[in-house]
Coordinates of C-alpha atoms in Angstrom, one line a residue:
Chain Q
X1 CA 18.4 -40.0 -31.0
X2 CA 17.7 -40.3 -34.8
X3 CA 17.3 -44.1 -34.5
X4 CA 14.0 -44.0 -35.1
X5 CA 12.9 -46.0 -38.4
X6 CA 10.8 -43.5 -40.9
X7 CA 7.7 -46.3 -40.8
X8 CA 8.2 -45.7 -36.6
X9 CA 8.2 -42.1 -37.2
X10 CA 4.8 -42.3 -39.7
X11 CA 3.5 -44.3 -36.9
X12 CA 4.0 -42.1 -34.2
X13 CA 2.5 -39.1 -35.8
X14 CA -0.7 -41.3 -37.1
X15 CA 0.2 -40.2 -40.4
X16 CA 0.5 -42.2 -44.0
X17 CA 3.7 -42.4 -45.6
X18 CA 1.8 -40.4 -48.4
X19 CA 1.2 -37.3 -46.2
X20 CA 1.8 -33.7 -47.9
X21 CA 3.9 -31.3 -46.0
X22 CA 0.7 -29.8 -44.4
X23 CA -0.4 -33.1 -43.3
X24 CA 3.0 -33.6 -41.2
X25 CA 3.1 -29.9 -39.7
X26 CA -0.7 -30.2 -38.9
X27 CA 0.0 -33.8 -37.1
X28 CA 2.7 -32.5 -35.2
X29 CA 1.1 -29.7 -34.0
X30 CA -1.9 -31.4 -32.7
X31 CA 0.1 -34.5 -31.1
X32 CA 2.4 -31.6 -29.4
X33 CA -1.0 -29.8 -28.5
X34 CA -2.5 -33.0 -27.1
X35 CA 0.4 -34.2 -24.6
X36 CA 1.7 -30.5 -23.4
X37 CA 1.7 -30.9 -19.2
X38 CA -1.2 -28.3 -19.5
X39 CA -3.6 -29.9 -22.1
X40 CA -6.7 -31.8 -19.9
X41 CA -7.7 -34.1 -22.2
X42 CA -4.1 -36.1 -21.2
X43 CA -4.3 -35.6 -17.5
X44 CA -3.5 -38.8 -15.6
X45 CA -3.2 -40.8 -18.6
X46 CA 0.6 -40.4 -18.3
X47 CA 3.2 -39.5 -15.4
X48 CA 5.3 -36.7 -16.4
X49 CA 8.3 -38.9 -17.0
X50 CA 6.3 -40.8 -19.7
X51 CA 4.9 -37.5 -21.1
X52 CA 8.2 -36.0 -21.9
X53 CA 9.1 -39.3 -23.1
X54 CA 6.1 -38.9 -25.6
X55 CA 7.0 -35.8 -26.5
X56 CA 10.5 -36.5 -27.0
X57 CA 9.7 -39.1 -29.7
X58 CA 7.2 -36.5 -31.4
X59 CA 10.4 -34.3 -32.1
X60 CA 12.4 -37.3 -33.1
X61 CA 9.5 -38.1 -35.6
X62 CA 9.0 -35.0 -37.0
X63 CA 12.8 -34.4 -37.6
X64 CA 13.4 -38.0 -39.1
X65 CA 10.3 -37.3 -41.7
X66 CA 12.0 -33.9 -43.0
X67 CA 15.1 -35.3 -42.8
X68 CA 14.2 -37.9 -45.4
X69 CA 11.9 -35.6 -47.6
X70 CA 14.5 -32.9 -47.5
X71 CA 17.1 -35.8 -48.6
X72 CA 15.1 -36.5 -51.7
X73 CA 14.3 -33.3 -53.3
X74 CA 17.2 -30.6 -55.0
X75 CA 19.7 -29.1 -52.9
X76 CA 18.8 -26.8 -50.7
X77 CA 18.0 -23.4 -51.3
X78 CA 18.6 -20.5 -48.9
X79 CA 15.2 -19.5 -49.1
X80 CA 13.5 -23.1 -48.4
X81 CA 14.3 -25.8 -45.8
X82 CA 11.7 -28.2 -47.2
X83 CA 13.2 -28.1 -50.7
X84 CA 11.4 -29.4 -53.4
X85 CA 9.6 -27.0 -55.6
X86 CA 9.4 -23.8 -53.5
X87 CA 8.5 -21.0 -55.6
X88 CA 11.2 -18.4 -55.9
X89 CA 10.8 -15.3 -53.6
X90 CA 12.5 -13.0 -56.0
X91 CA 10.2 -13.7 -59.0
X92 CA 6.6 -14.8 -57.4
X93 CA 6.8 -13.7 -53.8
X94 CA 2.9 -14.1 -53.1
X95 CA 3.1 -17.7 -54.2
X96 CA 6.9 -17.8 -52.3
X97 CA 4.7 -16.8 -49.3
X98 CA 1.8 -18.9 -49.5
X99 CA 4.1 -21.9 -49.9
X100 CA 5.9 -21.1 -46.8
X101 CA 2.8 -20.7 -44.7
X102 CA 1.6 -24.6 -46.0
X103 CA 4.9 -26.0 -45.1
X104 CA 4.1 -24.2 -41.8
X105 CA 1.0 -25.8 -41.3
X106 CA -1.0 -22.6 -40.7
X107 CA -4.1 -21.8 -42.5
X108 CA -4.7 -18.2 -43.8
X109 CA -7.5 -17.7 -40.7
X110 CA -4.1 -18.0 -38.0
X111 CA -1.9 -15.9 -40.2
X112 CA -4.6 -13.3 -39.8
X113 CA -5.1 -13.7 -35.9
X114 CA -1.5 -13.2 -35.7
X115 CA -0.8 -10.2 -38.0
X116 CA -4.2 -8.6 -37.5
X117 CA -4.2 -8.4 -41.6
X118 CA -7.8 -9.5 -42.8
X119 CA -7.7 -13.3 -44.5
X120 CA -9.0 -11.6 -48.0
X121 CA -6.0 -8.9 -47.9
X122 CA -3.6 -12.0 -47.3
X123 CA -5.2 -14.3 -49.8
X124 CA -4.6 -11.1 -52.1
X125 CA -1.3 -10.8 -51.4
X126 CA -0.4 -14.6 -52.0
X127 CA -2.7 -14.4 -55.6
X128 CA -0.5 -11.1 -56.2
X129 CA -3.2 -8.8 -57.2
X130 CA -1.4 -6.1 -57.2
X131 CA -4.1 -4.0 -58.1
X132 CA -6.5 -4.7 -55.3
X133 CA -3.1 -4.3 -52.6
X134 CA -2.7 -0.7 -50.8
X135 CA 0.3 1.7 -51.6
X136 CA 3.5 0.7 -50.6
X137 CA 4.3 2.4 -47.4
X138 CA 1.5 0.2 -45.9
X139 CA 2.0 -2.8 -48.2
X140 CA 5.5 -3.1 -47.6
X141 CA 4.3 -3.3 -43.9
X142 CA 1.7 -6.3 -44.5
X143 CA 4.8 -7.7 -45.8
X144 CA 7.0 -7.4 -43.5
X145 CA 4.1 -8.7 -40.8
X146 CA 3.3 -12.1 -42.7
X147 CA 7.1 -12.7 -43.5
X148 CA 7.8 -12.4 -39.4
X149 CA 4.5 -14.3 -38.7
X150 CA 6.0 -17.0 -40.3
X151 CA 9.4 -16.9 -38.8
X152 CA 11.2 -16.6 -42.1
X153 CA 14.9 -15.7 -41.6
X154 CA 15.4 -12.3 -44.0
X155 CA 11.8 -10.4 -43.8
X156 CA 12.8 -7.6 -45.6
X157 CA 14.6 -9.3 -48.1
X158 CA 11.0 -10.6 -49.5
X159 CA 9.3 -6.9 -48.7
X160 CA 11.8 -5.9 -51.5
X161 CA 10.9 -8.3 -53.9
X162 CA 7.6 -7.7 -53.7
X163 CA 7.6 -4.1 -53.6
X164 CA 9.4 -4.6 -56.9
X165 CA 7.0 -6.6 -58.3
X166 CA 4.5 -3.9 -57.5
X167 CA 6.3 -1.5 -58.9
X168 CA 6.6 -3.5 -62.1
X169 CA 2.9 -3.9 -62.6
X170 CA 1.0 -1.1 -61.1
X171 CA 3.6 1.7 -61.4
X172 CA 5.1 4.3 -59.1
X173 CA 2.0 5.8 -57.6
Chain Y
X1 CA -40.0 -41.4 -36.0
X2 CA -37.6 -44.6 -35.7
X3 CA -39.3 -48.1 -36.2
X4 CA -38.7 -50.2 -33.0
X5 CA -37.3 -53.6 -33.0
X6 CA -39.5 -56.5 -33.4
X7 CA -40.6 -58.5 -30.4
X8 CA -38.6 -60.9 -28.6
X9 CA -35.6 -59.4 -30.8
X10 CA -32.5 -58.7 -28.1
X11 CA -32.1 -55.2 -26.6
X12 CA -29.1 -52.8 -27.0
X13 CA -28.0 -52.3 -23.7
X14 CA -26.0 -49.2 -23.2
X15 CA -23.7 -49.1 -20.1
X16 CA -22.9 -45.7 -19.2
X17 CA -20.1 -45.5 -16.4
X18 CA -17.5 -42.9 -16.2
X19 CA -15.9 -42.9 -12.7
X20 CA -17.4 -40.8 -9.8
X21 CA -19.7 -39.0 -9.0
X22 CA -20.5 -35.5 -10.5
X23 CA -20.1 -35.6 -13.8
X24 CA -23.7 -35.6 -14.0
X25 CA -23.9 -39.6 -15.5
X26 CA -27.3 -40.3 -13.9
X27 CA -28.8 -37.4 -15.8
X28 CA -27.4 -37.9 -18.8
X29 CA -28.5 -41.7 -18.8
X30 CA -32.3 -41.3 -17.6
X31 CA -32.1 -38.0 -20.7
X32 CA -30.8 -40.8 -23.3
X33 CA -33.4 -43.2 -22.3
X34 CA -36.3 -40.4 -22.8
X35 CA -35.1 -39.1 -25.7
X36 CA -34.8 -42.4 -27.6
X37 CA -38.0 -43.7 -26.1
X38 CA -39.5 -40.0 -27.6
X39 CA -38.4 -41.3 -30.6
X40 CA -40.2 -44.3 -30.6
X41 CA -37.9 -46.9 -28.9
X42 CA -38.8 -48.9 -26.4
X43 CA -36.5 -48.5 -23.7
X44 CA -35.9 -49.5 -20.2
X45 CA -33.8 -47.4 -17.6
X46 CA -31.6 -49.8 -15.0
X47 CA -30.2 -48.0 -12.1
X48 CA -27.3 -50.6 -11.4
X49 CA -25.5 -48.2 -8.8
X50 CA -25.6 -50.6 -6.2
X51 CA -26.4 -48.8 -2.7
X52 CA -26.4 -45.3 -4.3
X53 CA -29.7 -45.7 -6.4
X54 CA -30.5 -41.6 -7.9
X55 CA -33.1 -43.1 -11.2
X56 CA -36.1 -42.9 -9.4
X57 CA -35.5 -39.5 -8.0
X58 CA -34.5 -37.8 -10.9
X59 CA -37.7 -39.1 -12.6
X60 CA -40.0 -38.6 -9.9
X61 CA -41.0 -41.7 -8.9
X62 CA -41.6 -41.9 -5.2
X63 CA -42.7 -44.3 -2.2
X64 CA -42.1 -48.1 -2.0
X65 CA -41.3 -49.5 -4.8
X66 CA -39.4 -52.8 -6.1
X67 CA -36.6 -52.8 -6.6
X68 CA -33.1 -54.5 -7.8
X69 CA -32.3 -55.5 -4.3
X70 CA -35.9 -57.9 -4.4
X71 CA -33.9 -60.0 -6.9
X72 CA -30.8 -60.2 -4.9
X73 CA -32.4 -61.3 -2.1
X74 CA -34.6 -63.8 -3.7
X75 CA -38.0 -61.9 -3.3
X76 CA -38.6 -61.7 -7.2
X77 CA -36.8 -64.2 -9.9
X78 CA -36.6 -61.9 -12.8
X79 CA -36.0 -58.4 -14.1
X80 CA -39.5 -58.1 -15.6
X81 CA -41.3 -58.5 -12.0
X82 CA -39.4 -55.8 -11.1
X83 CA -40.1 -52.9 -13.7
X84 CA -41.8 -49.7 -12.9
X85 CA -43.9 -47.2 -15.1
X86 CA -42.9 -44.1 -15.4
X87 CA -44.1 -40.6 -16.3
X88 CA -43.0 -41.4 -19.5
X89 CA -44.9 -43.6 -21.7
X90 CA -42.9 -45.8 -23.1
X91 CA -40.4 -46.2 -20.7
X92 CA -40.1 -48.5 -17.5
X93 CA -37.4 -48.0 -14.6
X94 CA -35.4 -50.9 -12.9
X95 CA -34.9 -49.0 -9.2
X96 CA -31.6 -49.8 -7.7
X97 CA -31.6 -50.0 -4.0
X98 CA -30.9 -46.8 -1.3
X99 CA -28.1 -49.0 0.6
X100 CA -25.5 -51.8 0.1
X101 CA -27.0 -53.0 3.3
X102 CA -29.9 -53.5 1.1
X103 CA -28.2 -55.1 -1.4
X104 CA -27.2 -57.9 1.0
X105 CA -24.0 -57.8 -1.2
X106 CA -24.5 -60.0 -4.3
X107 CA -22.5 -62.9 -5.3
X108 CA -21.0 -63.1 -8.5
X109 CA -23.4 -65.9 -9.6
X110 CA -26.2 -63.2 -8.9
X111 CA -24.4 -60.4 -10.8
X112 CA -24.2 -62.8 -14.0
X113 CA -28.1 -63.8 -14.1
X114 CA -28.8 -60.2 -13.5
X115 CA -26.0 -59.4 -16.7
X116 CA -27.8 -62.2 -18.8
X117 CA -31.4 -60.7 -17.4
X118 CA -30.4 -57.6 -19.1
X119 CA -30.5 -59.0 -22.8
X120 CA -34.1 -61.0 -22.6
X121 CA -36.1 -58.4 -21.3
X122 CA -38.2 -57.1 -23.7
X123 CA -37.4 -53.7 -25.0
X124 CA -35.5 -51.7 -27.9
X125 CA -32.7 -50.4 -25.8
X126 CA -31.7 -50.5 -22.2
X127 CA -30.0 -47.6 -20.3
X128 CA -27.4 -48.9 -17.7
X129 CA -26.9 -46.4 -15.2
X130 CA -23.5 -47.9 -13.9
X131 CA -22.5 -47.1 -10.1
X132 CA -19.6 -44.3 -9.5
X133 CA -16.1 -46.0 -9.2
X134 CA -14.3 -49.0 -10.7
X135 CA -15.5 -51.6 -8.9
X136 CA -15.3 -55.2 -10.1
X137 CA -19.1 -55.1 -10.2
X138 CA -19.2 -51.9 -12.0
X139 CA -17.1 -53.2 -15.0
X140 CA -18.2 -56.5 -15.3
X141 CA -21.5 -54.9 -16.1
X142 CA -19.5 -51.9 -18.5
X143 CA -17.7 -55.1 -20.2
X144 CA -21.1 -57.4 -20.6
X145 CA -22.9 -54.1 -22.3
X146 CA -22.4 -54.9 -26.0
X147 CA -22.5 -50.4 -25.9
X148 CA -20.7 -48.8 -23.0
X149 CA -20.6 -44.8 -22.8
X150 CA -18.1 -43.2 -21.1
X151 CA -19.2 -39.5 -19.4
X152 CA -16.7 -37.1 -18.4
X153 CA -17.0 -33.5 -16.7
X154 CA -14.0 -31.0 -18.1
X155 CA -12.1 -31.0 -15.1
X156 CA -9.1 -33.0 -14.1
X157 CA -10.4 -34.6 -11.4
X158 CA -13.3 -36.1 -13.7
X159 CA -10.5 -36.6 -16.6
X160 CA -8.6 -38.2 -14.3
X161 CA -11.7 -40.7 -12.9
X162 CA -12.5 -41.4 -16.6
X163 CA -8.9 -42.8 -17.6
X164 CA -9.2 -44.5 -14.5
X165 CA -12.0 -46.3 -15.0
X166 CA -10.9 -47.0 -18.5
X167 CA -7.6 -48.0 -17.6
X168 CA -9.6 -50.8 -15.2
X169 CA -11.9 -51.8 -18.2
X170 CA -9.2 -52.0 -20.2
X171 CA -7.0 -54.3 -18.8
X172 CA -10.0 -56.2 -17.4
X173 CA -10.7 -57.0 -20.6
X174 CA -7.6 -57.7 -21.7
X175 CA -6.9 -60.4 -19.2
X176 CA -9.5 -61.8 -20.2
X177 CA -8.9 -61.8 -24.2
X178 CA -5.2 -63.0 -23.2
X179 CA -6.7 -66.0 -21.0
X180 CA -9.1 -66.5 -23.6
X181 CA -6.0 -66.9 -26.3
X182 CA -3.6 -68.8 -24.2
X183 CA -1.3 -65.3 -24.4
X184 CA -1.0 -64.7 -20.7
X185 CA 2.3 -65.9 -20.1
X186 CA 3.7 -64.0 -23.1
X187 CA 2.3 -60.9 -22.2
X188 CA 3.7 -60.9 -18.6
X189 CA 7.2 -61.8 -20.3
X190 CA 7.0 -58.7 -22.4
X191 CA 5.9 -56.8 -19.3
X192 CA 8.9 -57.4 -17.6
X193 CA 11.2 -57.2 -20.5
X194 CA 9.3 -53.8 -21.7
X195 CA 12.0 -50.8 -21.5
X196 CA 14.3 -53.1 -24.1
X197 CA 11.1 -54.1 -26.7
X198 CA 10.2 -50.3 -26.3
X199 CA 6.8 -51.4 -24.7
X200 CA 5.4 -47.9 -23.3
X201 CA 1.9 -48.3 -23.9
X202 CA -0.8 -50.9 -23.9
X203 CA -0.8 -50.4 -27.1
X204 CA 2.4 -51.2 -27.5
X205 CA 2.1 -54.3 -25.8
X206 CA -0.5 -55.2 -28.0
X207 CA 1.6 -54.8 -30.9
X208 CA 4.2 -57.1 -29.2
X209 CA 2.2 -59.7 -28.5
X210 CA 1.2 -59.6 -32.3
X211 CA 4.8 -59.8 -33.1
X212 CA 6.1 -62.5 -31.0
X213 CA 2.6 -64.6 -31.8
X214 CA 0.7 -62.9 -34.8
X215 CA -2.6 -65.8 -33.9
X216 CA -2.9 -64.7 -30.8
X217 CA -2.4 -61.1 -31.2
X218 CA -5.1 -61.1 -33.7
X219 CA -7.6 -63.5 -31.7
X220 CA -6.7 -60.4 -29.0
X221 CA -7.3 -57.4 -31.0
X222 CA -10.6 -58.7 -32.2
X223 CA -11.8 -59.4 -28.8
X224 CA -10.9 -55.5 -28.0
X225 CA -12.7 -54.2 -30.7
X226 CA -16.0 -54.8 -28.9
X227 CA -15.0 -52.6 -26.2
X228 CA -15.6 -49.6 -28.8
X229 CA -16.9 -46.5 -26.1
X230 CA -18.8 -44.0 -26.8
X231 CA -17.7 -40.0 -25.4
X232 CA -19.7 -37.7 -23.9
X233 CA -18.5 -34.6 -22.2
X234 CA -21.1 -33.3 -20.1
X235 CA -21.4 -29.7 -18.3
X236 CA -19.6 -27.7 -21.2
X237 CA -19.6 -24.1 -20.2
X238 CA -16.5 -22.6 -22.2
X239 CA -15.9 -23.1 -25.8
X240 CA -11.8 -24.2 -25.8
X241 CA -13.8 -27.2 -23.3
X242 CA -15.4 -28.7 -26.7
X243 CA -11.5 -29.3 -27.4
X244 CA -11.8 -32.1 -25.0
X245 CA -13.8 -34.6 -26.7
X246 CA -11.9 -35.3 -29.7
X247 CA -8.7 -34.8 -27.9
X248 CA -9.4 -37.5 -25.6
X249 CA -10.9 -39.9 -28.1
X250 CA -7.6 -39.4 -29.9
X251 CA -5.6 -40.6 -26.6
X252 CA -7.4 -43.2 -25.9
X253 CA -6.7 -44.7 -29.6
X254 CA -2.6 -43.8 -29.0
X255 CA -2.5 -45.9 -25.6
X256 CA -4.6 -48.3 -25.8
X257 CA -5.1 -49.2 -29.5
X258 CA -8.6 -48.5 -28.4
X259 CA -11.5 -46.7 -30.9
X260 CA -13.3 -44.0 -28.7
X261 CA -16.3 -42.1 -30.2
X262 CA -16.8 -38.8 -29.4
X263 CA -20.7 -38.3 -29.4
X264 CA -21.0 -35.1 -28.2
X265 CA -20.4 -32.4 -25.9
X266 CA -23.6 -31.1 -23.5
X267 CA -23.4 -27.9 -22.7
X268 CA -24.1 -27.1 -18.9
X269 CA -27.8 -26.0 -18.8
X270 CA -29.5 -24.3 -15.5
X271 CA -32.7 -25.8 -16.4
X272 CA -30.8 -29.5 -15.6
X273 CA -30.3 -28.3 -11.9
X274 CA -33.9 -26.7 -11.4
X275 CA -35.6 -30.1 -13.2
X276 CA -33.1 -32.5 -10.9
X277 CA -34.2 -29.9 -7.6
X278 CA -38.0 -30.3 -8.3
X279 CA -37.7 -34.4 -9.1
X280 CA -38.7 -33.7 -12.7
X281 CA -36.7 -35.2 -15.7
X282 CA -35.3 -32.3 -17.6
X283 CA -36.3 -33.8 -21.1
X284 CA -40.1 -33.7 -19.3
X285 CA -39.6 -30.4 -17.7
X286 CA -37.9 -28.8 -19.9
X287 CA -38.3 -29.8 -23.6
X288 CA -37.5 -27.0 -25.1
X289 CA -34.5 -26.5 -23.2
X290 CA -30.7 -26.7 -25.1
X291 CA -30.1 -29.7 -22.7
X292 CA -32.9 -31.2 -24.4
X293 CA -32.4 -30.3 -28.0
X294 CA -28.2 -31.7 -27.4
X295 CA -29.6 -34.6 -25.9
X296 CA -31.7 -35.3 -29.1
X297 CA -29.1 -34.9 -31.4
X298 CA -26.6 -37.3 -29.0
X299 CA -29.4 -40.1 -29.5
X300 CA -29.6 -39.6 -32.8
X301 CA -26.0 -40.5 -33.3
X302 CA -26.1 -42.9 -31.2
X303 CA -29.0 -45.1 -32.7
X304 CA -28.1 -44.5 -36.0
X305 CA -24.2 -43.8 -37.0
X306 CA -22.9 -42.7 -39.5
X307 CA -21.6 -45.7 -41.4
X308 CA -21.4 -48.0 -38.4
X309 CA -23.0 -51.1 -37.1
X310 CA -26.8 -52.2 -36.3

């Protein structure tokens, strides 16, 4: 289906060529938001056939714009599927972690409606203040929670590296 | 306090249409003619629902009194013979009439002088009040109205009227424009030819047209620009509902290529009902009310935008 041309794919998502990864995850989310069968603001405007359609092409967009950013930036990681840059869990995992929830598209408000963690102990955890974060047996918790909140594939894999990192700076309580 | 216009200067007339009935249209229109003329307009209310006139009720005016039909049926010759005070100083009502029977249905020659009527009488701004439905009559005046605004309900079936009634603007519009630019034929080739040139949209038709004839798909997309609506979403009670606005507005611009402004949501207000049950306008009746205080700030936007035209 990936016939799509990348200026199509820019089109259909109303977005600039330009667009950071947040950009494109927030565009797709609100273009699949705004035609799902339930949403009322699109009722009647298209027949179901042509709203699966729509949605259809949304997907094919969003894929064919990762596909070429992914293309352009250093071989792929383990850890990230954008590419490019991502920080490296095992030596900043706050910042590993905040970069993973941009590429998502989520602001640190959603994260917190989905974990239940407040926004300033997540911002905390990103900034790796280590001082300011609780002891481990409910840190490694938080961590575990934000790492699963954003669907990344070995949660407890970055709960270890930042419990080490803890452990570096602040000590064995 | 906003300056009004100069004398003899033309009106801004505002067409507000939005499908059938129950969206609450007519209240909304006689509010946005208050408020404005509060704010030191000088405005003139037209209740152009043919055989379903509501104006005069909802701002207490009672008894005989002329009304649009006079001019259809040849008993006055112009707009101004027909305007009525009203309890609101400032602001003058043209009546519409209580039947179609009334109306001794009006020929298209008559609907035009009343259109070109609209733009010489003497006032600020002047508040359509467009009948329920899609009629041809209905949009000709929505497409004539240099301001149209569009006022939907958040429920489907009022969704659904509004896209309907857009939809028939819309293409009314653009058969015009496509007359106008000699495109007609080429558009009804790409029509039938539109699965292969991935035409899926209006928009996309649009964009087709400028491909295949980039003159004429220009001459077309200016014309469309002037059909730039205005959004209102009336009778808001839950807050995932204020959603709907820019959601829609954002629709609108995917299939048709069209710029919708999303004024504002109104939030549903019992004082509306209890003003509209005792023949009161709400703005009158209730001034202090949120209705009124929403419907203040929607004026304000929609006299003076942020950035936009005169």
């Amino acid at each position: 289906m990936n016939n799509m041309s990348l200026a199509e794919a820019y089109l259909c998502l109303d977005l600039a060529p330009g667009a950071s990864p947040l950009e494109v995850e927030r565009a797709f989310r609100r273009k699949k938001a705004l035609y799902a069968e339930s949403t009322l603001a699109t009722y009647a405007l298209l027949d179901a056939e042509a709203r699966l359609e729509k949605l259809t092409r949304l997907e094919t967009a969003y894929r064919r714009i990762r596909e070429d950013r992914t293309r352009e930036s250093a071989p792929p990681s383990p850890s990230a599927d954008w590419g490019a840059s991502a920080p490296d869990p095992a030596v900043s995992p706050g910042l590993f972690l905040k970069s993973r929830r941009e590429s998502s598209g989520l602001t640190v408000g959603e994260v917190a409606n989905r974990t239940k963690i407040s926004p300033m102990k997540l911002i905390q955890v990103e900034e790796e203040k280590y001082e300011r974060l609780p002891a481990p047996v409910y840190l490694r918790g938080f961590i575990l929670s934000y790492a699963r909140a954003l669907g990344l594939p070995d949660p407890k894999q970055i709960a270890h590296f930042y419990l080490l990192r803890y452990r570096e700076r602040v000590g064995d309580p | 306090m906003e300056t009004a216009g100069a004398p003899g200067k033309t009106p801004r007339v505002w067409a507000v249409g939005g499908g059938k009935g129950g969206v609450g249209k007519s209240v909304v229109t006689t509010s946005l003619a208050i408020a404005a003329t509060r704010r030191g307009r000088r405005c003139i209310l037209v209740d152009a629902d043919l055989g379903g006139a509501n104006l005069h009720t909802l701002m207490g005016i009672s008894g005989s009194r002329a009304t649009l039909a006079d001019l259809f049926r040849r008993q006055a010759s112009s707009l101004s013979e027909v305007l009525l005070p009203t309890p609101v100083p400032g602001l003058h009502l043209v009546s519409g009439a209580g039947s179609l029977l009334d109306m001794a249905n009006p020929h298209h020659a008559q609907k035009l002088k009343v259109i070109r009527q609209l733009f010489t009488l003497d006032a600020d701004d002047v508040f359509l009040d467009l009948g329920a439905g899609s009629s041809f009559t209905v949009l000709d005046f929505f497409l004539a109205a240099r301001e149209a605004v569009v006022v939907v309900a958040p429920l489907p079936t009022s969704v659904e009227n509004a896209y309907h009634f857009l939809k028939a603007a819309f293409f009314r519009r653009l058969k015009q424009a496509l007359t106008q630019a000699g495109a007609l034929q080429l558009a009804n080739q790409a029509m039938e030819d539109k699965v292969a040139r991935g035409i899926r949209t209006p928009r996309d038709l649009l964009a087709e047209i400028g491909r295949v004839n980039p003159a004429a798909g220009e001459a077309v997309a200016r014309d469309l620009k002037t059909l730039a609506p205005r959004l209102v979403i009336n009778q808001v009670r839950r807050e995932e509902e204020t959603l709907l606005g820019p959601q829609m507005a954002e629709a609108c611009r995917d299939f048709f290529g069209l710029e919708v402004d999303f004024l504002g949501s109104l939030r549903y207000d019992d004082k509306v009902l209890a003003a509209v049950q005792s023949k009161r306008p709400v703005l009158l009746a209730y001034p202090q009310s949120s209705f009124a205080a929403a419907v203040d700030g929607l004026v304000g936007r929609l006299l003076h935008p942020e950035g936009g035209q005169p």
